[in-house]
Coordinates of C-alpha atoms and ligand atoms in Angstrom, one line a residue:
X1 CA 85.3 92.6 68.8
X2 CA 84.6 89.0 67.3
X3 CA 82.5 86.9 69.7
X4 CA 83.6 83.1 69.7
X5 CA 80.9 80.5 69.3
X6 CA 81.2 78.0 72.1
X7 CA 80.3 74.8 71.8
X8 CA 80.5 71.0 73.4
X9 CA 79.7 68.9 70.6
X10 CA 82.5 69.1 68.4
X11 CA 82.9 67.2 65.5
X12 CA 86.6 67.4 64.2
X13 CA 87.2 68.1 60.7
X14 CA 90.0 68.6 58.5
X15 CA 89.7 72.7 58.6
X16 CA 90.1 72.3 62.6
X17 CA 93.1 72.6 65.0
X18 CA 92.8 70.6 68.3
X19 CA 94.7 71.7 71.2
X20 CA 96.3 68.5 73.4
X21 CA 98.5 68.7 76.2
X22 CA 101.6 67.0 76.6
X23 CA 103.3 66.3 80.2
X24 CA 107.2 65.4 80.5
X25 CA 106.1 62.9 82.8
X26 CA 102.8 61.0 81.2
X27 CA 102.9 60.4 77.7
X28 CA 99.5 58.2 78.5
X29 CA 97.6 61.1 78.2
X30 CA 93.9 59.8 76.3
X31 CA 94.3 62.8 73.8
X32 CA 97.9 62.6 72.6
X33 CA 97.3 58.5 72.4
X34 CA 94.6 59.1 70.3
X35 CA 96.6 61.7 67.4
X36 CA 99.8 59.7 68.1
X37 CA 97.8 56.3 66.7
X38 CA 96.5 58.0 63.8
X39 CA 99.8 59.6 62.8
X40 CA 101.0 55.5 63.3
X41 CA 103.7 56.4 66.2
X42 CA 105.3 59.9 64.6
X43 CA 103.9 62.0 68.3
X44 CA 105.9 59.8 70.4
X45 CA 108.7 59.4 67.7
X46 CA 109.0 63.3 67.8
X47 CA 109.1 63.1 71.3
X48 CA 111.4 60.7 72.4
X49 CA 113.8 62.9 69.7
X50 CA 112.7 66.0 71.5
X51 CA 112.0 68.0 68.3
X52 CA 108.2 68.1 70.7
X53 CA 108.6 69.8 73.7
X54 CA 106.5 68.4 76.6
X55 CA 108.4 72.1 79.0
X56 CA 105.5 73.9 80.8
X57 CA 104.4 76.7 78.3
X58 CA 106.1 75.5 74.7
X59 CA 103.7 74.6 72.1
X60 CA 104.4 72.6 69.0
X61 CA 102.9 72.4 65.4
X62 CA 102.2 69.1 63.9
X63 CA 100.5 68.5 60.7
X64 CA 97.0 66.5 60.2
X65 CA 97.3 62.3 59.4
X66 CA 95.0 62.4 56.4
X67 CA 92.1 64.4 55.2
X68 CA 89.8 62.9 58.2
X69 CA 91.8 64.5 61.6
X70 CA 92.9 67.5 62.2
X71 CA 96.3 69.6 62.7
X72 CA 97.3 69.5 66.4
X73 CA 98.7 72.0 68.2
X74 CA 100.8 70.5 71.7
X75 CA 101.5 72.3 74.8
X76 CA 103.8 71.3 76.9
X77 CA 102.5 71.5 80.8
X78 CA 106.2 70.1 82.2
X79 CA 105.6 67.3 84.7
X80 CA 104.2 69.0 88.5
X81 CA 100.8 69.7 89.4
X82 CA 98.8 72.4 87.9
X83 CA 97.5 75.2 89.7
X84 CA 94.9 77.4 88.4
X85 CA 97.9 80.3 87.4
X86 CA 99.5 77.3 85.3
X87 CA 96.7 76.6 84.0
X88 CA 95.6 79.8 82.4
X89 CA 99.0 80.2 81.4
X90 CA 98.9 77.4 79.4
X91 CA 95.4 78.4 78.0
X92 CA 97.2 82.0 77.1
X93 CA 100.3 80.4 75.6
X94 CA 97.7 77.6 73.4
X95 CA 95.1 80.4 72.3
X96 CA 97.6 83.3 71.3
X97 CA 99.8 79.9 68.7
X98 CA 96.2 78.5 68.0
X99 CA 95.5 82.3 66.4
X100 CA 99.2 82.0 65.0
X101 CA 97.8 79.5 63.1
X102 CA 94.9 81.4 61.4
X103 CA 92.5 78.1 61.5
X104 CA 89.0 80.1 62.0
X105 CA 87.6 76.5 64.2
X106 CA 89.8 75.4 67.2
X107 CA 88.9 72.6 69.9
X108 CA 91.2 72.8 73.0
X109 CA 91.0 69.8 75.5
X110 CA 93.0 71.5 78.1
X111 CA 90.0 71.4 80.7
X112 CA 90.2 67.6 81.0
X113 CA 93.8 68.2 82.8
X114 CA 94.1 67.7 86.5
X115 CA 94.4 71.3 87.9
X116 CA 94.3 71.8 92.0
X117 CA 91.8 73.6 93.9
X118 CA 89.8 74.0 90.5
X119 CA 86.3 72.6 89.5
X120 CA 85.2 71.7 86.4
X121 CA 83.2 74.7 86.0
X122 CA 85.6 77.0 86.7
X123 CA 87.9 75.5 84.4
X124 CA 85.4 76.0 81.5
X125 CA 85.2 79.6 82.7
X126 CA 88.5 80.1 82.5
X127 CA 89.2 78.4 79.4
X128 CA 86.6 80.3 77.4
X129 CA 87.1 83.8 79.3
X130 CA 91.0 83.6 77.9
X131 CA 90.2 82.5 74.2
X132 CA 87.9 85.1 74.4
X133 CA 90.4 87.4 76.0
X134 CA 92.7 86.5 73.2
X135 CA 90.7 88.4 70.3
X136 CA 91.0 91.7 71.9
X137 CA 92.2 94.6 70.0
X138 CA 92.8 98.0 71.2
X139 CA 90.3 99.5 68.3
X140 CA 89.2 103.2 68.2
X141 CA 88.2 105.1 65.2
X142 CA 91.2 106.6 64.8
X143 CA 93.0 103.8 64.6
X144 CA 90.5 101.6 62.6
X145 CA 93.0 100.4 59.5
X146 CA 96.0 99.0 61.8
X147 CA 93.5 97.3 64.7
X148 CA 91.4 95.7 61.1
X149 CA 94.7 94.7 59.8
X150 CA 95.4 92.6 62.5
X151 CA 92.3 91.3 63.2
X152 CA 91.7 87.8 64.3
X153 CA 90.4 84.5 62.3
X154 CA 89.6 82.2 65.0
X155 CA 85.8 82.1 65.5
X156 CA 84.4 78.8 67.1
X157 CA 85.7 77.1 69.5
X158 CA 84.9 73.1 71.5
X159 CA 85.4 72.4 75.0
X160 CA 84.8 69.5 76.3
X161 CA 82.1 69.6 78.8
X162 CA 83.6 67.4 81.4
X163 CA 81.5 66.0 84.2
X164 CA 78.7 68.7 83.7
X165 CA 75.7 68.6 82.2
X166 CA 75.4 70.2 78.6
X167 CA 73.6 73.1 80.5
X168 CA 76.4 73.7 83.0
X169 CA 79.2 73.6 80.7
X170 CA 77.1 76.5 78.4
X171 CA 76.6 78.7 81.6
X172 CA 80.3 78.4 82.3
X173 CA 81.6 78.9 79.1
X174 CA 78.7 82.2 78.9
X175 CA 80.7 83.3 82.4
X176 CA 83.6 83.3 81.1
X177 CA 82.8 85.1 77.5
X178 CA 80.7 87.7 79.0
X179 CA 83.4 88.3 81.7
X180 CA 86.0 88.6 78.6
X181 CA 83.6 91.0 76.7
X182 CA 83.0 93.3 79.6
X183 CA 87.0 93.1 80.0
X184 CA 87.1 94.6 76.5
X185 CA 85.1 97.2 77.5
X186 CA 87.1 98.0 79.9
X187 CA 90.1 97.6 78.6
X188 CA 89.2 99.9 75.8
X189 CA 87.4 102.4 77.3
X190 CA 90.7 102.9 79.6
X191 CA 92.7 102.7 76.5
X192 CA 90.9 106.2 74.7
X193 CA 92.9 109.2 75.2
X194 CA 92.0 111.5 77.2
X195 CA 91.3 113.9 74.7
X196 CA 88.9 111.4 73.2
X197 CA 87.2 110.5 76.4
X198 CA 86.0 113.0 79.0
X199 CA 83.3 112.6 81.1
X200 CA 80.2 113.5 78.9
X201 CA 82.3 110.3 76.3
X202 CA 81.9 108.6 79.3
X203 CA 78.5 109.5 80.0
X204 CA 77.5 108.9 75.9
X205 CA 79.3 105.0 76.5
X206 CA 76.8 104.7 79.6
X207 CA 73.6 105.8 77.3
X208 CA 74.6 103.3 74.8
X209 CA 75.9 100.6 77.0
X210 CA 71.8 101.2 78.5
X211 CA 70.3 101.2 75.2
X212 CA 71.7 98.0 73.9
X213 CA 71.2 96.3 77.3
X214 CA 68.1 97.4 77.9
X215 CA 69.9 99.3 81.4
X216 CA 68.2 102.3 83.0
X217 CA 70.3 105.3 83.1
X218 CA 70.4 108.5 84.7
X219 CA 73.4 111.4 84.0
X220 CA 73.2 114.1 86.3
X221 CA 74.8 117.6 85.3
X222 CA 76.9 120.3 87.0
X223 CA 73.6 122.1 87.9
X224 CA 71.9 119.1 89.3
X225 CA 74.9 118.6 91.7
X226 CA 75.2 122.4 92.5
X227 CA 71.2 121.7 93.8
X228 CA 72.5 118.2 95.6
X229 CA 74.9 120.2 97.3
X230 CA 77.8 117.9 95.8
X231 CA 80.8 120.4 97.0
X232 CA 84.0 118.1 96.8
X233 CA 83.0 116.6 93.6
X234 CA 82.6 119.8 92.1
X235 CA 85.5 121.1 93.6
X236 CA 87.6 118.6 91.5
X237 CA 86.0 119.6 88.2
X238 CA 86.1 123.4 88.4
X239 CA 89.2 123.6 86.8
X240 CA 88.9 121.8 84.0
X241 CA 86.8 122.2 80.7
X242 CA 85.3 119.4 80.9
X243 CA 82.1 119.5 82.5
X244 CA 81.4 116.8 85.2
X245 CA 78.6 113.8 85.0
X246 CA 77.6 111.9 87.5
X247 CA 76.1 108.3 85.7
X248 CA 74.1 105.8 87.0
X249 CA 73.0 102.6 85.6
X250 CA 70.0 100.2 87.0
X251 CA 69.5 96.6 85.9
X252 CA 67.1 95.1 87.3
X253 CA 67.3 91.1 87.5
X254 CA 65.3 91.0 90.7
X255 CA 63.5 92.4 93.1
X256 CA 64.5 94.0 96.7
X257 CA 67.7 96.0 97.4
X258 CA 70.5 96.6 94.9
X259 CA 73.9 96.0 95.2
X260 CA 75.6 99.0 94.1
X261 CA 78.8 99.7 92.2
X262 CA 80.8 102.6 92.2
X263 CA 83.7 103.4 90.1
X264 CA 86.2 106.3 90.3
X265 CA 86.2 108.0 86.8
X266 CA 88.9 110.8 86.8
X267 CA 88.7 110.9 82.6
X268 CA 92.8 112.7 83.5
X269 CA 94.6 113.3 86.4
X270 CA 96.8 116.0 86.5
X271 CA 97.3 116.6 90.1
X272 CA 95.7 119.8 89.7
X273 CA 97.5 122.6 91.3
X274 CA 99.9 119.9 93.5
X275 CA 100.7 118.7 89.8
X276 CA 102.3 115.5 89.6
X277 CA 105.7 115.2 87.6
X278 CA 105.7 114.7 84.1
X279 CA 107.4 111.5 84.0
X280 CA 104.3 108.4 83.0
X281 CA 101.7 111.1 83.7
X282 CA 100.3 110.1 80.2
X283 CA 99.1 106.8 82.6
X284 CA 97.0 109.3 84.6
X285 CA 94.3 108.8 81.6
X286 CA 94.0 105.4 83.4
X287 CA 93.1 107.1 86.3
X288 CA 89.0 106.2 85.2
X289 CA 89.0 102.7 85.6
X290 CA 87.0 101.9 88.2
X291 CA 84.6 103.9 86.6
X292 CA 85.5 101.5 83.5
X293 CA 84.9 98.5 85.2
X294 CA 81.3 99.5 86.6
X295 CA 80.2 99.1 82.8
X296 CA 82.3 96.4 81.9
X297 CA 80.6 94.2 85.0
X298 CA 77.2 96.0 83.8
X299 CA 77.5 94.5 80.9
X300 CA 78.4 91.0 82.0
X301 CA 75.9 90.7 84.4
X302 CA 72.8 91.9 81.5
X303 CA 74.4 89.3 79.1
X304 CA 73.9 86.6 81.8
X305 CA 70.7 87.9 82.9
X306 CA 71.6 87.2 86.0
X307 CA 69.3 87.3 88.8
X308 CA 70.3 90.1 90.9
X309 CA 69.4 93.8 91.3
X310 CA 72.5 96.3 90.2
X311 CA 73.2 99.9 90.3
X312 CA 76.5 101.1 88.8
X313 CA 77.6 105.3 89.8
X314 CA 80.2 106.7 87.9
X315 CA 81.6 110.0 89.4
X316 CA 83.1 111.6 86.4
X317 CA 85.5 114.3 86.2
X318 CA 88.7 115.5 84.6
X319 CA 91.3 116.8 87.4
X320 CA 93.4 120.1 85.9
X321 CA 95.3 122.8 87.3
X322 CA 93.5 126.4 86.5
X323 CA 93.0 129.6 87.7
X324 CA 89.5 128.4 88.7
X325 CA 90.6 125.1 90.1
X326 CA 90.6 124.2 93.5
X327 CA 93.2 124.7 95.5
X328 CA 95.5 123.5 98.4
X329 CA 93.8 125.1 101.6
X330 CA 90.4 125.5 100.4
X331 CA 87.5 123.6 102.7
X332 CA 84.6 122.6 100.7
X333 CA 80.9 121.5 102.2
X334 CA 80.4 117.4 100.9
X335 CA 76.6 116.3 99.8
X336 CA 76.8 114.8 103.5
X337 CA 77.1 117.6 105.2
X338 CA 80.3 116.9 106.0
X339 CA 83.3 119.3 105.3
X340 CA 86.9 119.0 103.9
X341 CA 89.9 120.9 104.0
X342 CA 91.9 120.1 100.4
X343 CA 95.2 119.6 101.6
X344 CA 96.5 118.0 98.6
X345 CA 94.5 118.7 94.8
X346 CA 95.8 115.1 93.9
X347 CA 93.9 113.5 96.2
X348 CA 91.1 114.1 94.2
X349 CA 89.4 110.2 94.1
X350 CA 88.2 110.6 97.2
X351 CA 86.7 114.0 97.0
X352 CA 84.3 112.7 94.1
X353 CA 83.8 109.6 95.6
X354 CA 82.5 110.6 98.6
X355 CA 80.0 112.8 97.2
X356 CA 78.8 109.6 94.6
X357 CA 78.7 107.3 97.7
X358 CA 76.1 109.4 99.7
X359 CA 74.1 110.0 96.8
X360 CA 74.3 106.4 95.9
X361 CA 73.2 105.1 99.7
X362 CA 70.2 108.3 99.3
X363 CA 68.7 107.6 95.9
X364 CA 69.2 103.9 95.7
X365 CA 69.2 102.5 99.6
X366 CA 71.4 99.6 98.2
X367 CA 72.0 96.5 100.4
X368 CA 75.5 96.9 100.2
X369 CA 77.9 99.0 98.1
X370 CA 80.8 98.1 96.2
X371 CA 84.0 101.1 94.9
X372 CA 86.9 100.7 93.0
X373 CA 89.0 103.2 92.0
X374 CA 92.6 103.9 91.0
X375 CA 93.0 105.2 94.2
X376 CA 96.9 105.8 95.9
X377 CA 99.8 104.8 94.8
X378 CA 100.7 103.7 98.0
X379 CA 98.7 100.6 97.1
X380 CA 101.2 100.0 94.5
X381 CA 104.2 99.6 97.2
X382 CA 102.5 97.8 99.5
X383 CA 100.6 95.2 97.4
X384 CA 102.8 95.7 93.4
X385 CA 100.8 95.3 90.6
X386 CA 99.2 91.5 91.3
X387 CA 97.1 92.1 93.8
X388 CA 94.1 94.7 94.6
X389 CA 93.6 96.4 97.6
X390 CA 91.1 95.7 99.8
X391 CA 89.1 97.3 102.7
X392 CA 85.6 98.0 104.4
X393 CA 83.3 97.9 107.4
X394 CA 81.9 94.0 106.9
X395 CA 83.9 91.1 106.9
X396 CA 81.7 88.7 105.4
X397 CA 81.5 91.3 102.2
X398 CA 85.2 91.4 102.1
X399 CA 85.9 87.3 102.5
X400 CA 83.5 86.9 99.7
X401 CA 84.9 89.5 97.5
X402 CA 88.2 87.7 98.5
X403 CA 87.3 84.1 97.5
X404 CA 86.1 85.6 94.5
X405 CA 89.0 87.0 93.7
X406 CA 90.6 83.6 93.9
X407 CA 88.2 81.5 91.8
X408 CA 88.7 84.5 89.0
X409 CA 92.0 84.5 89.6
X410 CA 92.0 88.3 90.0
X411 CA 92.6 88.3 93.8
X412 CA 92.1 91.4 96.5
X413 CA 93.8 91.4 100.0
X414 CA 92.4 93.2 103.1
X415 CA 93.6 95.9 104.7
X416 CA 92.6 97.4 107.9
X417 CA 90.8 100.1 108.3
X418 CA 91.6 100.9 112.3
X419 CA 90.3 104.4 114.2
X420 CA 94.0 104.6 114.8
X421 CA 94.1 105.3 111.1
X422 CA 91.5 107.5 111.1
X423 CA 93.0 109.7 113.0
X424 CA 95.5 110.8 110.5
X425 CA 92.8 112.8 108.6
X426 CA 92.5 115.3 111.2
X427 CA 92.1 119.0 110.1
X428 CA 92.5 122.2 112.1
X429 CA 90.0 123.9 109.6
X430 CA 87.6 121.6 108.4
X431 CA 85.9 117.9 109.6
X432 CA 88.4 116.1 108.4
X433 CA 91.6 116.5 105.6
X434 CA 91.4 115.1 102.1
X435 CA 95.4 113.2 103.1
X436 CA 96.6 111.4 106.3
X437 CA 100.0 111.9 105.4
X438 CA 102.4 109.4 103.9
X439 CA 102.2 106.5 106.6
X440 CA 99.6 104.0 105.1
X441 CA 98.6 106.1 101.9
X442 CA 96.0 103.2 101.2
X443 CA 94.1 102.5 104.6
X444 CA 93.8 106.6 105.2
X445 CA 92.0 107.0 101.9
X446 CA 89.8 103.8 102.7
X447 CA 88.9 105.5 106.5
X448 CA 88.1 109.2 104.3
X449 CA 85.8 107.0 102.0
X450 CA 84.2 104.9 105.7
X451 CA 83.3 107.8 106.9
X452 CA 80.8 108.7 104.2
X453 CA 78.9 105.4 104.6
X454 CA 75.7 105.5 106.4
X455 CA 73.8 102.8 108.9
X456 CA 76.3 100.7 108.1
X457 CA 75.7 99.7 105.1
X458 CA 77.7 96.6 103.9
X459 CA 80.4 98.8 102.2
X460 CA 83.6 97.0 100.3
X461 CA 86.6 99.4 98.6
X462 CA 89.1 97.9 96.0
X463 CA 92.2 100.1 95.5
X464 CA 93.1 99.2 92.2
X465 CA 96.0 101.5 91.3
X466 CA 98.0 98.9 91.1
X467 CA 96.4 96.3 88.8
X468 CA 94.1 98.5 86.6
X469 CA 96.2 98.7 83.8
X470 CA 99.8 97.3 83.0
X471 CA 102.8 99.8 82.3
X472 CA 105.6 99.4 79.8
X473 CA 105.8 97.8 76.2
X474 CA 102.6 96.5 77.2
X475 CA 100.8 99.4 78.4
X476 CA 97.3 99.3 78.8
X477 CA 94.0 98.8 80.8
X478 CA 94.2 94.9 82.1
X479 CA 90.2 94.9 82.6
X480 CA 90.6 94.3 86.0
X481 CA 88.4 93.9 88.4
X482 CA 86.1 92.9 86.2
X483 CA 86.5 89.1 87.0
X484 CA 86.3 89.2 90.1
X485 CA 82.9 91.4 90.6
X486 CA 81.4 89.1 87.5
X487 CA 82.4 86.3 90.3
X488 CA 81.4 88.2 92.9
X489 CA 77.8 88.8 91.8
X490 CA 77.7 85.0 90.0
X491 CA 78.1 83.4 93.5
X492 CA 75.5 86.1 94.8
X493 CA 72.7 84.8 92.3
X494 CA 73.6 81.1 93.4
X495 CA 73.6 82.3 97.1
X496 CA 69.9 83.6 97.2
X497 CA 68.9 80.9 94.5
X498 CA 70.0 78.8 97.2
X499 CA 68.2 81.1 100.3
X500 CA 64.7 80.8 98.6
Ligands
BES1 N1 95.2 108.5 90.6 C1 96.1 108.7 91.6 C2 96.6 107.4 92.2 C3 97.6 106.6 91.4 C4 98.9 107.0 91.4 C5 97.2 105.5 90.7 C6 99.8 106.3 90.6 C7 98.1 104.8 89.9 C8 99.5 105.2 89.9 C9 95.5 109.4 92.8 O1 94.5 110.4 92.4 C10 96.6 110.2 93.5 O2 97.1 111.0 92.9 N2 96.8 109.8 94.7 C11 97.8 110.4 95.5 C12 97.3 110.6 96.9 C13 98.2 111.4 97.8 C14 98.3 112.8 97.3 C15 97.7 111.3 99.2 C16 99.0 109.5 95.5 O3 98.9 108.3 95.5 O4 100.2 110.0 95.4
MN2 MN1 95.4 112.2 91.9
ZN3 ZN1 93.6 110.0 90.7

């Protein structure tokens, strides 16, 4: 994918495209004043004709004055206040008709607009993490000539740096590109077919992810989890032909304790032998996310360099009904000790999850630990597709994963996780089931996962099912939660800057 330049000293030339905003309510805007006196009057002329439209969202073309100034490129932002969700839309609507245009150097004064609840640096984030966002391509070999054919022009693109220093309006802008290229990583790496990703792909991703970042990794095989005595985990993979990986990535930014992140990767879900219906199972390849977003947020966070210590666990398997798979009855013996009765082969997340979290807490001791996975549907129904679910044992971890979620605008809501819950996984056969029935899908698979944390570690869990990828003529992996986590850990580095 082509990485923008980002800069804040931008000297406009004739080859450029500036992007001004133009309100229904106040044409005194600095910006248009400026383009409407070189073009002697013809903005406001166009205007006050309406052949510019100053509606939220429309953007207009307008030709350069002479060969000093450059073509601009209005959007109208309508007359109300602007909340931060206006505001990126009106970054999304300028960057995807500033591509339109083909002009390779852009400048896009948006961040000077009044925006609610928004700071300066965050609206630099935002404003470079969606130009940014803009140049993705789904792009896999097989697909090289059409994703090439398409590819974008625009290349460099001016901010203005606001009421930051120079310094602070780079480290922004580098938040929000590195968020947008571990997005892409994401996004793409959800994207692959399953037939073109199982979990040793996802494994090879993680070894070169580690080599170009300079990441530690570890890949454990099915014989090095037979010896950890990881039985629900395997139990998932024995009836596919895919072989299992568990992956780990280290980067370390600091000393002490990591924070640790563990993704769900389920390469395909099937259902195994409680197969799910045919109908959109083609989505189930999405069904690795999390496990997609523990590299894209790898990434991020080695681009920054951010101070912090990180470990990312990737439990990867491929779920499929066999003769050898697992089935509906069978009680397994978890790394913990613990055992499960597999009431339903669908609820396989959980199954290697639980084995990846006590590993994780045993070979890593992390200060507090992290999961996302494409996890119930039931998530989907109770919170749709804007919103990730999201439960633990800490509330501090979860309001800070929460606020997070708000300054990225990629927002989680809590669930609780309350004994009375917990009860549902009762089994007659085993420690506990691998289902609590149909009341509360998402809180019963959050109290399965509680129960596999030890001491009380600081433990968060973001059900994603529901905003992982998008379904539709717009199929595909959003990259979510990728901004908030990049947030997440951003505010952690500031936190113990601030501590020492
Ligand atoms: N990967 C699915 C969850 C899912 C379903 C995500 C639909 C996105 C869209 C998960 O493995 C699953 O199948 N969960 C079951 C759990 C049930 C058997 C308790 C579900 O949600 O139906
Ligand atoms: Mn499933
Ligand atoms: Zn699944």
């Amino acid at each position: 994918m082509n990485t923008l330049t980002i800069s804040f000293d931008h000297k406009t030339s004739a080859t450029d495209l500036r992007i001004i905003a133009v309100s229904s309510s106040d044409v005194q805007q600095h910006e248009l004043i400026e383009q409407d006196t070189a073009r002697k009057g013809q903005l406001s002329q166009l205007l006050k004709e309406g052949l510019i439209s100053a509606k939220k969202g429309n953007t207009s073309l307008v030709a350069r004055a002479n060969s000093r100034s450059p073509n601009v490129l209005l959007v109208g932002i309508g007359d109300k206040p602007l909340t931060l969700r206006h505001y990126r839309e009106l970054l999304e609507a300028a960057a995807n008709a500033a591509q339109a245009t083909k002009h390779t150097q852009v400048e896009c004064t948006l961040p000077t607009l009044d925006v609610t609840d928004v700071d300066s640096t965050q609206k630099l984030v935002h404003a470079a993490l969606i130009f940014q966002n803009s140049l993705y391509r789904y792009d896999d070999a097989s697909r090289g000539k059409a994703a090439k054919e398409d590819a974008p022009l625009l290349n460099t693109l001016a901010l203005p740096k606001l009421d930051l220093s120079k310094e602070e309006a780079q480290q922004a802008a580098n938040q929000g590109q590195a968020t947008a290229l571990g997005m892409a990583l994401t996004r793409t790496l959800g994207n692959l077919p399953p037939n073109l990703l199982d979990p040793e792909g996802l494994a090879a991703h993680a070894k070169t992810l580690a080599k170009t970042h300079d990441l530690n990794c570890t890949i454990l095989k099915r014989a090095d989890m037979e010896n950890l005595g990881m039985g629900s985990l395997l139990a998932v993979a024995q009836g596919s032909a895919a072989a299992p990986r568990l992956i780990a990535l280290e980067y370390k930014g600091a000393k002490g304790k990591p924070i640790a992140l563990v993704g769900k990767g389920v390469t395909f879900d099937s259902g195994g032998i409680s197969l799910k219906p045919g109908a959109g199972m083609d989505e189930m390849k999405f069904d690795m996310c999390g496990a997609a977003t523990v590299l894209g947020v790898m990434q991020a966070v080695a681009e920054l360099k951010l101070p912090i210590h990180l470990v990312g666990v990737i439990p990867a398997v491929e779920n499929m009904p066999a003769g050898n798979a697992a089935r509906p009855g069978d009680v397994v013996t978890s790394m913990s000790g613990q055992t499960i009765e597999i009431l339903n082969t669908d609820a396989e997340g959980r199954l290697i999850l639980c084995d990846a979290l006590t590993w994780t807490q045993r070979e890593f001791k992390p200060a507090q630990i992290i999961d996302m996975a494409t996890l119930t549907g039931a998530c989907i129904i109770a919170l749709g597709n804007n919103t990730s679910g999201l439960m633990g044992n800490n509330d501090n971890l979860q309001l800070a994963l929460q606020k997070a979620g708000i300054m990225s605008y990629d927002r989680a809501w809590s669930l609780p996780l309350y004994d009375e819950y917990d009860e549902q996984l009762k089994s007659n056969f085993a420690d506990m089931g691998n289902i609590g029935g149909r009341e509360a899908g998402t809180i019963t698979a959050g109290c399965f996962l509680k129960r596999f944390i030890e001491n009380d570690t600081p433990w968060a869990h973001l059900d994603i099912a529901g905003t992982a990828w998008v379904s539709g003529t717009k199929k595909g992996a959003s990259g979510r939660p990728v901004p908030l986590l990049v947030q997440y850990l951003v505010n952690q580095a500031q936190k113990e800057k601030a501590e020492d």
